[in-house]
Every structure is written in structure tokens, then in C-alpha cells.
Coordinates of N, CA and C in Angstrom, one line a residue:
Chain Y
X23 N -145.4 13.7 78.6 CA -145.0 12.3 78.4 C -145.4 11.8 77.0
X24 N -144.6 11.5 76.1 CA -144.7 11.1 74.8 C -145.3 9.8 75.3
X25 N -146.5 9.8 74.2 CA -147.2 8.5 73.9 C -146.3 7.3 73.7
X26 N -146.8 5.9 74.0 CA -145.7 5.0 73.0 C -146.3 4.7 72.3
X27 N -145.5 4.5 71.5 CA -145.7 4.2 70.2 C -145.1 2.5 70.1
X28 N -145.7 2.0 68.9 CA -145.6 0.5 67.9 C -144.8 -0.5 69.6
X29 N -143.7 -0.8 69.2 CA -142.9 -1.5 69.9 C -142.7 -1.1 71.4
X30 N -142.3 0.2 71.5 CA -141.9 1.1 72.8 C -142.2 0.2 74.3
X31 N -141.3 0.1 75.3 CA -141.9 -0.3 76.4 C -140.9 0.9 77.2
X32 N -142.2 1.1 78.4 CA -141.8 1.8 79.4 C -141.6 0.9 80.5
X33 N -140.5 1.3 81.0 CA -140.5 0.1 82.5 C -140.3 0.9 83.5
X34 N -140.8 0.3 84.5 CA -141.0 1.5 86.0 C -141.0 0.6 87.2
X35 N -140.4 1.3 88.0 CA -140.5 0.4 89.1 C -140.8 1.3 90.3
X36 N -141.6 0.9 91.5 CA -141.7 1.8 92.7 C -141.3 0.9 93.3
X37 N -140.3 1.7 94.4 CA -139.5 1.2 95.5 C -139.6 2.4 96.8
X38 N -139.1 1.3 97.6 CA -138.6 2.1 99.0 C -137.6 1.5 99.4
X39 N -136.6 2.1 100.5 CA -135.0 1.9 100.8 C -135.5 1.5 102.1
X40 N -134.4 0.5 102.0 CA -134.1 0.3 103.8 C -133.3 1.5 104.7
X41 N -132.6 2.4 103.8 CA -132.4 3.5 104.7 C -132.9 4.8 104.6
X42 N -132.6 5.0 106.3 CA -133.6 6.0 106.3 C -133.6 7.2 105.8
X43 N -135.2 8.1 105.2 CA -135.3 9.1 104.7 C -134.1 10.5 104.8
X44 N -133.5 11.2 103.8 CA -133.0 12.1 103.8 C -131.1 11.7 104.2
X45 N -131.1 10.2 104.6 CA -129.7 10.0 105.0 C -128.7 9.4 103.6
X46 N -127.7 9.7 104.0 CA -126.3 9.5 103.0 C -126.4 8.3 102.1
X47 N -126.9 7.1 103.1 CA -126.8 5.9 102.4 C -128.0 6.0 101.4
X48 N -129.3 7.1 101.9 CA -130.3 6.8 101.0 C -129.9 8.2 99.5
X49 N -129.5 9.0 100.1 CA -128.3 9.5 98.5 C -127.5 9.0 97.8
X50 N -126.6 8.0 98.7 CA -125.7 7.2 97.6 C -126.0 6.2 97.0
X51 N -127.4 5.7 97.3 CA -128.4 4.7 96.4 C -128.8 5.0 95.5
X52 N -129.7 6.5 95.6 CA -129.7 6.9 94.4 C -129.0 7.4 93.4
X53 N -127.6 8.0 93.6 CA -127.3 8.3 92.9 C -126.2 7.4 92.3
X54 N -126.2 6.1 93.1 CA -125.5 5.0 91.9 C -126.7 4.5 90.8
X55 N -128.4 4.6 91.3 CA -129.0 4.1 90.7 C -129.1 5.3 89.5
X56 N -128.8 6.2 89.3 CA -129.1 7.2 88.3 C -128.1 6.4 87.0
X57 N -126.4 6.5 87.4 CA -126.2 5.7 87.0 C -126.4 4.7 86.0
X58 N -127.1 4.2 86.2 CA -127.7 3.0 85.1 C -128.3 3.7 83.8
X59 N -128.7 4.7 83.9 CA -128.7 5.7 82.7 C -128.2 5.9 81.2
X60 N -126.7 5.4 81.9 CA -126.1 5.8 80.8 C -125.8 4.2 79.8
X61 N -126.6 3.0 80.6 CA -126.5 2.1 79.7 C -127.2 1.7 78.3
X62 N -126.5 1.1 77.3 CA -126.7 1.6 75.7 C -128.5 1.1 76.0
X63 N -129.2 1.9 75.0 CA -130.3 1.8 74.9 C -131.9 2.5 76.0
X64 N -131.2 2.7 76.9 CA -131.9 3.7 78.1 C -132.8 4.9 77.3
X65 N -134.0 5.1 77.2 CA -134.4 6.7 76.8 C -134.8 7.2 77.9
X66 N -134.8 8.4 78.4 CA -136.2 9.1 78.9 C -136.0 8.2 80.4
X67 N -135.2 8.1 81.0 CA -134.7 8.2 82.0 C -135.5 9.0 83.4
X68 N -136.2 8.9 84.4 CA -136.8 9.8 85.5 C -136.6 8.8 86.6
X69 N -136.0 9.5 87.4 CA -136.4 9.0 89.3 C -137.4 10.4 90.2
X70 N -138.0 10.2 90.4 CA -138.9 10.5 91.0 C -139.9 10.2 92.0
X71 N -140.4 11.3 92.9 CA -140.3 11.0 94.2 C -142.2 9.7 94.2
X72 N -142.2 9.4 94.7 CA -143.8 8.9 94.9 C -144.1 9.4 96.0
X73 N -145.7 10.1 95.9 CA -146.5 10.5 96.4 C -147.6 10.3 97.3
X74 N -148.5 8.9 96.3 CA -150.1 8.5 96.7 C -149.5 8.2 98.2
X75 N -150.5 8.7 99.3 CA -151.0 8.0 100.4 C -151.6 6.6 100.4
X76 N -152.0 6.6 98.8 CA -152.5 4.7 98.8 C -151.6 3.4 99.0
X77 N -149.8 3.9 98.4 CA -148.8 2.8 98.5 C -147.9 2.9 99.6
X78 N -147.0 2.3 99.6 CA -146.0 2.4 100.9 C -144.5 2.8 100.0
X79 N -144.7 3.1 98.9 CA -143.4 3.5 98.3 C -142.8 4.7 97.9
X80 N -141.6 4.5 97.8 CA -141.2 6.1 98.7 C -140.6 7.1 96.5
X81 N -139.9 5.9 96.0 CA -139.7 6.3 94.7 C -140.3 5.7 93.4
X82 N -140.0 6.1 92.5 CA -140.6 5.8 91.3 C -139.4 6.0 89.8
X83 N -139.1 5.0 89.5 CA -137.9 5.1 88.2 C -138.7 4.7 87.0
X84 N -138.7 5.6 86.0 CA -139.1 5.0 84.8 C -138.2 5.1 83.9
X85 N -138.3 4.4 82.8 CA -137.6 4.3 81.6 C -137.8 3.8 80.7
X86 N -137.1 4.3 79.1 CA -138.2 3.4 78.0 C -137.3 3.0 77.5
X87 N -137.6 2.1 76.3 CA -136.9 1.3 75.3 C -137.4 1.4 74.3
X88 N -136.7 1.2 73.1 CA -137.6 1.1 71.4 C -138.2 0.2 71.8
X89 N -137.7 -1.1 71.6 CA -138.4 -2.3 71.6 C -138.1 -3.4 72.7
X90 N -138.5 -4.3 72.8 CA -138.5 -5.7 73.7 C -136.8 -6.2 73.7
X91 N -136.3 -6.0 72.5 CA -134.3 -6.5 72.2 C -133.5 -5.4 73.0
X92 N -134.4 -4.4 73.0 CA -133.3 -3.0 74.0 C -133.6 -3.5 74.9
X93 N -134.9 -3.4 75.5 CA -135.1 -3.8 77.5 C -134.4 -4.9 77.6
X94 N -134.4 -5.9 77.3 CA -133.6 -7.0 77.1 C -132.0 -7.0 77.0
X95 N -131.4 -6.5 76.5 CA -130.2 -5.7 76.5 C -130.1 -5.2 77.7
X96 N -130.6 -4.1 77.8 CA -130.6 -3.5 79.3 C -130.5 -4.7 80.4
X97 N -131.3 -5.6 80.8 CA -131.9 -6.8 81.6 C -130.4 -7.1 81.8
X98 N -129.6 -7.5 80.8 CA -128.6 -8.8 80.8 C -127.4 -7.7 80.5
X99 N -127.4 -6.3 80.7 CA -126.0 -5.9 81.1 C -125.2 -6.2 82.3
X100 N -124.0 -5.8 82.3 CA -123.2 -6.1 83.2 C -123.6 -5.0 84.6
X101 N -123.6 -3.8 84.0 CA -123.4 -3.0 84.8 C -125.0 -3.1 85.6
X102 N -126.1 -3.6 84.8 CA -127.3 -3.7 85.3 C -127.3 -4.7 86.1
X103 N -126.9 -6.2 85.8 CA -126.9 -7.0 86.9 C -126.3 -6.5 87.9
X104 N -124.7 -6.0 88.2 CA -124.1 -5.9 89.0 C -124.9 -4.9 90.0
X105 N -125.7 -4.1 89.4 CA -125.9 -2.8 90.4 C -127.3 -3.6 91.1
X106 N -128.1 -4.3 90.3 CA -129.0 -5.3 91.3 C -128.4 -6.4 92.3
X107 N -127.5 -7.3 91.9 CA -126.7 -8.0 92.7 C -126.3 -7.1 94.2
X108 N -125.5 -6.2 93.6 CA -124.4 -5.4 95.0 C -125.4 -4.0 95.6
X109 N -126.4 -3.6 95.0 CA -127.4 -2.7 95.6 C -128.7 -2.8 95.9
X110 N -129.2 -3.0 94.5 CA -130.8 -3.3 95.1 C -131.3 -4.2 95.8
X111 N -130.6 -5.5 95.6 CA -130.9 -6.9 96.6 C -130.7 -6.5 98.0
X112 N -130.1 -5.8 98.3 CA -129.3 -5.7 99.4 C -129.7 -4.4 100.3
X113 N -130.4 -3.1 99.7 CA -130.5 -2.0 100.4 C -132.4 -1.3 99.6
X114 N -133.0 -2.0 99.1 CA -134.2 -1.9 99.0 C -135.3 -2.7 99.6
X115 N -135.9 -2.0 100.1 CA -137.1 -2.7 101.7 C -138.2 -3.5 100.5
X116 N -138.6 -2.7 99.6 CA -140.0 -3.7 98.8 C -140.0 -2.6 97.3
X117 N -140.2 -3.5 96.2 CA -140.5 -2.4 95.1 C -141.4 -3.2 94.2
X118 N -141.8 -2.9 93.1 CA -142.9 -3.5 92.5 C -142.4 -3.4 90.9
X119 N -142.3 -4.1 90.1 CA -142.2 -3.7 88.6 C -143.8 -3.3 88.0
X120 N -143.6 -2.3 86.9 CA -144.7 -2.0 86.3 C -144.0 -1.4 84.6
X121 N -144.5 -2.7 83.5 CA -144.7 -2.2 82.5 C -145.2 -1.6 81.6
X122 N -145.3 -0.8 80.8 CA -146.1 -0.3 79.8 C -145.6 -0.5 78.1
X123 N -147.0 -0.8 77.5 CA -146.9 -0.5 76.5 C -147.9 -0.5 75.8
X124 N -148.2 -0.1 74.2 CA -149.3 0.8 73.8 C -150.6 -0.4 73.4
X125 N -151.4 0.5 73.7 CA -152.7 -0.9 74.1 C -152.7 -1.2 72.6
Chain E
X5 N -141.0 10.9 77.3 CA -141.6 11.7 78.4 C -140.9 12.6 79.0
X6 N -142.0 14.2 79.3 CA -141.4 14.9 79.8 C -141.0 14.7 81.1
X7 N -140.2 15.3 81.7 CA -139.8 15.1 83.2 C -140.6 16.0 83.8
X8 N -141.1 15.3 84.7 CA -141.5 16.2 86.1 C -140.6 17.2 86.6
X9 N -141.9 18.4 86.8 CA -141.3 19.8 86.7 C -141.8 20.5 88.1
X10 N -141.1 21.1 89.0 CA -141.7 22.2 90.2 C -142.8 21.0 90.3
X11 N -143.8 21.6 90.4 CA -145.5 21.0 91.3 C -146.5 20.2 90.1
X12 N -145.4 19.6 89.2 CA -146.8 18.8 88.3 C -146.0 17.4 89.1
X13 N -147.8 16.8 88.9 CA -148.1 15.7 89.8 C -148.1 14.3 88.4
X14 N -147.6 13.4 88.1 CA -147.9 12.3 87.0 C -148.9 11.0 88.2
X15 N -150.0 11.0 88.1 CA -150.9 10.2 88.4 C -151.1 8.9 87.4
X16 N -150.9 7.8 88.5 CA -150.8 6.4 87.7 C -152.0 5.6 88.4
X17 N -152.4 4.7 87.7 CA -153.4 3.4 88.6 C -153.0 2.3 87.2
X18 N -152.3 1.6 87.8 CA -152.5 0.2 87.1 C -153.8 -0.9 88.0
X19 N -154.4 -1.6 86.7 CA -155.4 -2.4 87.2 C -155.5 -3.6 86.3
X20 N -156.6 -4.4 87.3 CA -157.4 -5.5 85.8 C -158.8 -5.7 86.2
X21 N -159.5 -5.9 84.7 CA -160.9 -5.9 85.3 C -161.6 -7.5 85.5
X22 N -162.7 -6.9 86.3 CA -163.5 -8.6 86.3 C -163.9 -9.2 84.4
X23 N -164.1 -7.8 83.2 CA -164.4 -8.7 82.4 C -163.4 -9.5 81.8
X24 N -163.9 -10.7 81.2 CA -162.8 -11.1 80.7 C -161.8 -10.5 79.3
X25 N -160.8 -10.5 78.9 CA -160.0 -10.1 78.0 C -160.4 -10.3 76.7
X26 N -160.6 -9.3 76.3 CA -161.2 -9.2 74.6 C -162.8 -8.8 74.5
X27 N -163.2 -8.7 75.7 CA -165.0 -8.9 75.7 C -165.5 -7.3 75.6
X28 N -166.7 -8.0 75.1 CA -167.2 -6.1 74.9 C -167.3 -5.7 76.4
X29 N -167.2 -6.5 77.2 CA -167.5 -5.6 78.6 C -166.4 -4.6 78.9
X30 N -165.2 -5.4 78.4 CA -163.7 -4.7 78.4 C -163.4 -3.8 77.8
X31 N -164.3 -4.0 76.4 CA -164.0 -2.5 75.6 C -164.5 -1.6 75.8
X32 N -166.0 -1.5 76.2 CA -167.1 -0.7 76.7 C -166.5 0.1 77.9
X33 N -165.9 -0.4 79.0 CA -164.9 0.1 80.1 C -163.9 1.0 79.9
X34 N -163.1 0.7 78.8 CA -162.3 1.4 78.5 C -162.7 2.2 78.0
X35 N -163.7 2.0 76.9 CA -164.0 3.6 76.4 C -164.7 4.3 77.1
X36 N -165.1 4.0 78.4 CA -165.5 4.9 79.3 C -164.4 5.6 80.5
X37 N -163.6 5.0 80.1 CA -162.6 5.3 81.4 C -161.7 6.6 80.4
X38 N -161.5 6.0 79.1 CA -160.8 7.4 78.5 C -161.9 8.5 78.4
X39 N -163.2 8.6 78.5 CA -163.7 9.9 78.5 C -163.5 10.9 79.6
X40 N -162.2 10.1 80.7 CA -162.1 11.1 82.0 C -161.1 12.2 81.1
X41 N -160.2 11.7 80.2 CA -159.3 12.5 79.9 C -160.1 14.3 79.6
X42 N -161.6 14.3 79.3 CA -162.1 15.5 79.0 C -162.1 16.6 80.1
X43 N -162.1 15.7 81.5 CA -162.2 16.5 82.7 C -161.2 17.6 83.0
X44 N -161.6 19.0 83.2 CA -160.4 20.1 83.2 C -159.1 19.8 83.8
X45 N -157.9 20.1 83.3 CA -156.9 19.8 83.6 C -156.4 18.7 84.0
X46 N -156.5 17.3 83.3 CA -156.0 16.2 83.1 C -155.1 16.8 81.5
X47 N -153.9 16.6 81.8 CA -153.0 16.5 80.8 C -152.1 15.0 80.3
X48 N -151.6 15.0 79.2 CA -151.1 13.8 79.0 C -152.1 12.3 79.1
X49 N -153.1 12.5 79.1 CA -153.9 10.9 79.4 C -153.0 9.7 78.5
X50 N -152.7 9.0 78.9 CA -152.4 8.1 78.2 C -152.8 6.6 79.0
X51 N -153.6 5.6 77.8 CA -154.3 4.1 78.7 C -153.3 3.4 77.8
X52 N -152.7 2.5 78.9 CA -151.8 1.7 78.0 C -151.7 0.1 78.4
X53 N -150.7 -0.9 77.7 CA -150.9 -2.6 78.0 C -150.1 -2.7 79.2
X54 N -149.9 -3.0 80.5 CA -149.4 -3.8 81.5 C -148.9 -4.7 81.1
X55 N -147.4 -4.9 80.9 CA -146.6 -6.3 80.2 C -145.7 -7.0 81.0
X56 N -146.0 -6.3 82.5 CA -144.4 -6.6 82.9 C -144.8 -8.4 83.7
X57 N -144.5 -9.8 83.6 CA -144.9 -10.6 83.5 C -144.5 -11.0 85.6
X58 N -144.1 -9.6 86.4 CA -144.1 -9.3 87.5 C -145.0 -8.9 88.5
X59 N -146.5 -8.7 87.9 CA -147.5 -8.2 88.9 C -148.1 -8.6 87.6
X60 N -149.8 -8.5 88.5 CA -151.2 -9.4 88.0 C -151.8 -8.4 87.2
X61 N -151.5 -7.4 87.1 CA -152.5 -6.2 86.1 C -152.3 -6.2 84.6
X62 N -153.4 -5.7 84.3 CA -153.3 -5.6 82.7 C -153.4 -4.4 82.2
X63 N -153.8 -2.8 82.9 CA -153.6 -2.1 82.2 C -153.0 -1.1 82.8
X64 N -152.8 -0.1 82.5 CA -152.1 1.1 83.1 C -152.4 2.8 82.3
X65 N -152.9 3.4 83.4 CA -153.3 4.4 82.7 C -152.4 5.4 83.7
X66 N -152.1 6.2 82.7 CA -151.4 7.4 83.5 C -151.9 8.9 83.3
X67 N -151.7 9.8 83.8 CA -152.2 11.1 83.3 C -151.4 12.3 84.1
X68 N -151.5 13.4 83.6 CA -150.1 14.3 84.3 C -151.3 15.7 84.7
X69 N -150.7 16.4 85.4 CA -151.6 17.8 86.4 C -150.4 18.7 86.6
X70 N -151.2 20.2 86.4 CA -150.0 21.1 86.5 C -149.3 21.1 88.1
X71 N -150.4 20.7 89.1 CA -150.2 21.1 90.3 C -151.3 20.2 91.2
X72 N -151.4 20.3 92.9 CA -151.7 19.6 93.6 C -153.4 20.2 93.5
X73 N -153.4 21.2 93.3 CA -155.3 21.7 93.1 C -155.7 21.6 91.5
X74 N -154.8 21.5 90.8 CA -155.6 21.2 89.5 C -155.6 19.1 89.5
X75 N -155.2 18.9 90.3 CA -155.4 17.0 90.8 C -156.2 17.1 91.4
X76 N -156.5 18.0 92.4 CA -157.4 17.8 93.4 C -158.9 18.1 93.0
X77 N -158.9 19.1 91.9 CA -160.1 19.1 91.7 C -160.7 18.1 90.5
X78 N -159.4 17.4 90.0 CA -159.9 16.3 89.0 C -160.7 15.4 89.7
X79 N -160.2 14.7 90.7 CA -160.7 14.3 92.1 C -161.7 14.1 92.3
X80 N -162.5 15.7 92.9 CA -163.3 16.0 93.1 C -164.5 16.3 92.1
X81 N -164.6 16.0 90.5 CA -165.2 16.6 89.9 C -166.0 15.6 89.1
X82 N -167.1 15.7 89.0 CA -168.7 14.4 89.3 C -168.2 13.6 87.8
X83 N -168.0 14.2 86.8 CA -167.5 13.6 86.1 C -166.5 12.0 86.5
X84 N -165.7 12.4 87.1 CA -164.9 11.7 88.2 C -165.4 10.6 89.3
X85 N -165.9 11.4 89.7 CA -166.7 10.4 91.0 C -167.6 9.7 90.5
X86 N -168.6 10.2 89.8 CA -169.8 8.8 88.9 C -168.7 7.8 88.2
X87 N -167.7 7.9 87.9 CA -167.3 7.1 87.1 C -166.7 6.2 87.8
X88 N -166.1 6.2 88.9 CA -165.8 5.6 90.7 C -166.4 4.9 90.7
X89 N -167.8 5.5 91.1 CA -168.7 4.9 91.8 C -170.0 3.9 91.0
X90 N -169.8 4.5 89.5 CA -170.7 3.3 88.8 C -170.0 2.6 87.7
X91 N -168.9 2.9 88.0 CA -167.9 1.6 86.6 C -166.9 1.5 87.8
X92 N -165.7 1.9 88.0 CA -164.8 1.8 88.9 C -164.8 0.6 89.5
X93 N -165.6 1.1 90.4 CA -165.5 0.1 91.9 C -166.5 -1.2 91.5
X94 N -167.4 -1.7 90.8 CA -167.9 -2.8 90.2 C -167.5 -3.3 89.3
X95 N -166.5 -2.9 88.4 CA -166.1 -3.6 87.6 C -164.4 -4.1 87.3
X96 N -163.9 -3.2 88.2 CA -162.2 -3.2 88.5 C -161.8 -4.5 89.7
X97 N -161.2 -5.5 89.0 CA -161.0 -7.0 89.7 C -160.0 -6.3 91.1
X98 N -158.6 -5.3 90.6 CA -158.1 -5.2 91.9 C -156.7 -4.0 90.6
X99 N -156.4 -3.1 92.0 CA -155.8 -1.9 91.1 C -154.5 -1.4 92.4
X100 N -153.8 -0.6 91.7 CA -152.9 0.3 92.6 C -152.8 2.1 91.9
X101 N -152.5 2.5 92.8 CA -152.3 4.0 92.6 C -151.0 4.3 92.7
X102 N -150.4 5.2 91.8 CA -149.0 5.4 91.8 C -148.8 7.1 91.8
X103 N -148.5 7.7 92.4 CA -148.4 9.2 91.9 C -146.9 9.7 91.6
X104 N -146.5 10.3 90.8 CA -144.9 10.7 90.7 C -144.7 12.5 91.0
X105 N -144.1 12.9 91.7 CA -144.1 14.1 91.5 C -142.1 14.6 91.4
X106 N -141.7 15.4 91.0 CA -140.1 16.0 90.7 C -139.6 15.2 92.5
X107 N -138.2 14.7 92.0 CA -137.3 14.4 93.5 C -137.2 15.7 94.1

């Protein structure tokens, strides 16, 4: 995992689905949420499973940005609202945002 | 950042501490929390700012492991545990644990 650097923010979120483990609806969630990937400014892109026994969440998406004007960008796409509007509001049980950037 | 590969584990804890922000208690802490990075097989250490204006934490440290026994023994290893048990747990106001491993 590349350090960040100056401006860089990493944004991550842990989530869990309302549907259940291993089923269709919880494939076709993720892989509209992959998706969002290819929106301008996205780097370094990872969905990934979560682990700790300490949380109740089942994934983990991270992603970076040069700076605060790219996440931002990202925030107020179309394709980003819509896919929160028509999926995540709607088919995610609890998720948590978590930022980073270089101390 | 690299992606998660086969059996490496990305270990996260976001937190905030009881000192207050800017204080030497706060720096003193941190420079004790990065001397875990020396412990065998912690890869990637990286301590970084908590920005996201979504949850109550201020920092976020992450660190990466080839596998579930080179985590386990970070875990386990006094280096580790004194640092738990005499900075950790007395000086950390309230934290989460995040672990990422490959979907």
C-alpha cells in the first residue's frame, strides 16, 4: 500500500448487505458497486472481504484521490449519486465511512 | 496500494485519544505506537489523519501481514501486548478494528 502522500485522500467504507451471504442479489451488488471504478478520478480501487471478529461488517471498499477536488468530483457524479440513490440506500444493512490522509 | 493477495491480511484500527490535539501527550503516543511497526512481520505500517467528517476518530493506522500466523504472532508478541496494556487501553478515548483480507 503506497503511502499518501501531500494532498492524497483514501476513502473507505465498511459495509454489510441486507442480502444474504453468497446469494445473487449479494453478487449483483457488488458487482454494480465495482462499477463505480471507472469514474474520472478513482485510483487504486479494492473491494475486499472484512474480517475482524471485533465489527459486524462483512466488506471493505477503498479508494484514493490526488486531492480533496477529485473526491469531490467523485461525491457529485452522476453515476456516483445514482448508484447510492438506487443501491446503497436501499440494499445495504449499516456501513461506516473512514478517511485517510497523511498525518 | 497494493491489492490484497491469497492470505495477506491489511489490519486497520481507527481511533482518538483522551489527549487533547496538538499536546505532547499526543505526540509522545504516537511516537510510541509507530515503534510497533519494528515488530516481525508487520509490513506496510502506515499512521495516518482520519478526515472523513462521518465518524468521531482522528487517526487511522493501518499495517499489512503476509498471512493469518504472521498476524497472529504480531498479536501475540510482548512488544505488542505492553503496548496494549500500558499506552493502548489508558490512553485511547474509543477505537474500531477493521481487517481486510482478498474477496
Amino acid at each position: 500500500m503506497a503511502p499518501l502522500t501531500a494532498d492524497r485522500i483514501r476513502h473507505g467504507v465498511v459495509f454489510r448487505l441486507k442480502h444474504p451471504s453468497g446469494s445473487d442479489g449479494e453478487r449483483d451488488f457488488l458487482d454494480a458497486l465495482r462499477a463505480l471504478a471507472a469514474i474520472p478520478g478513482v485510483e487504486e480501487f479494492e473491494l475486499a472481504r472484512e474480517v475482524s471478529p471485533k465489527n459486524e461488517f462483512a466488506f471493505a471498499l477503498t479508494m484514493e484521490f490526488a486531492d480533496r477536488a477529485a473526491y469531490e468530483a467523485y461525491n457529485s457524479h452522476p453515476d456516483h449519486t445514482g448508484f447510492v440513490e438506487g443501491r446503497w440506500v436501499p440494499e445495504v444493512e449499516d456501513f461506516l465511512e473512514i478517511d485517510a490522509a497523511a498525518l
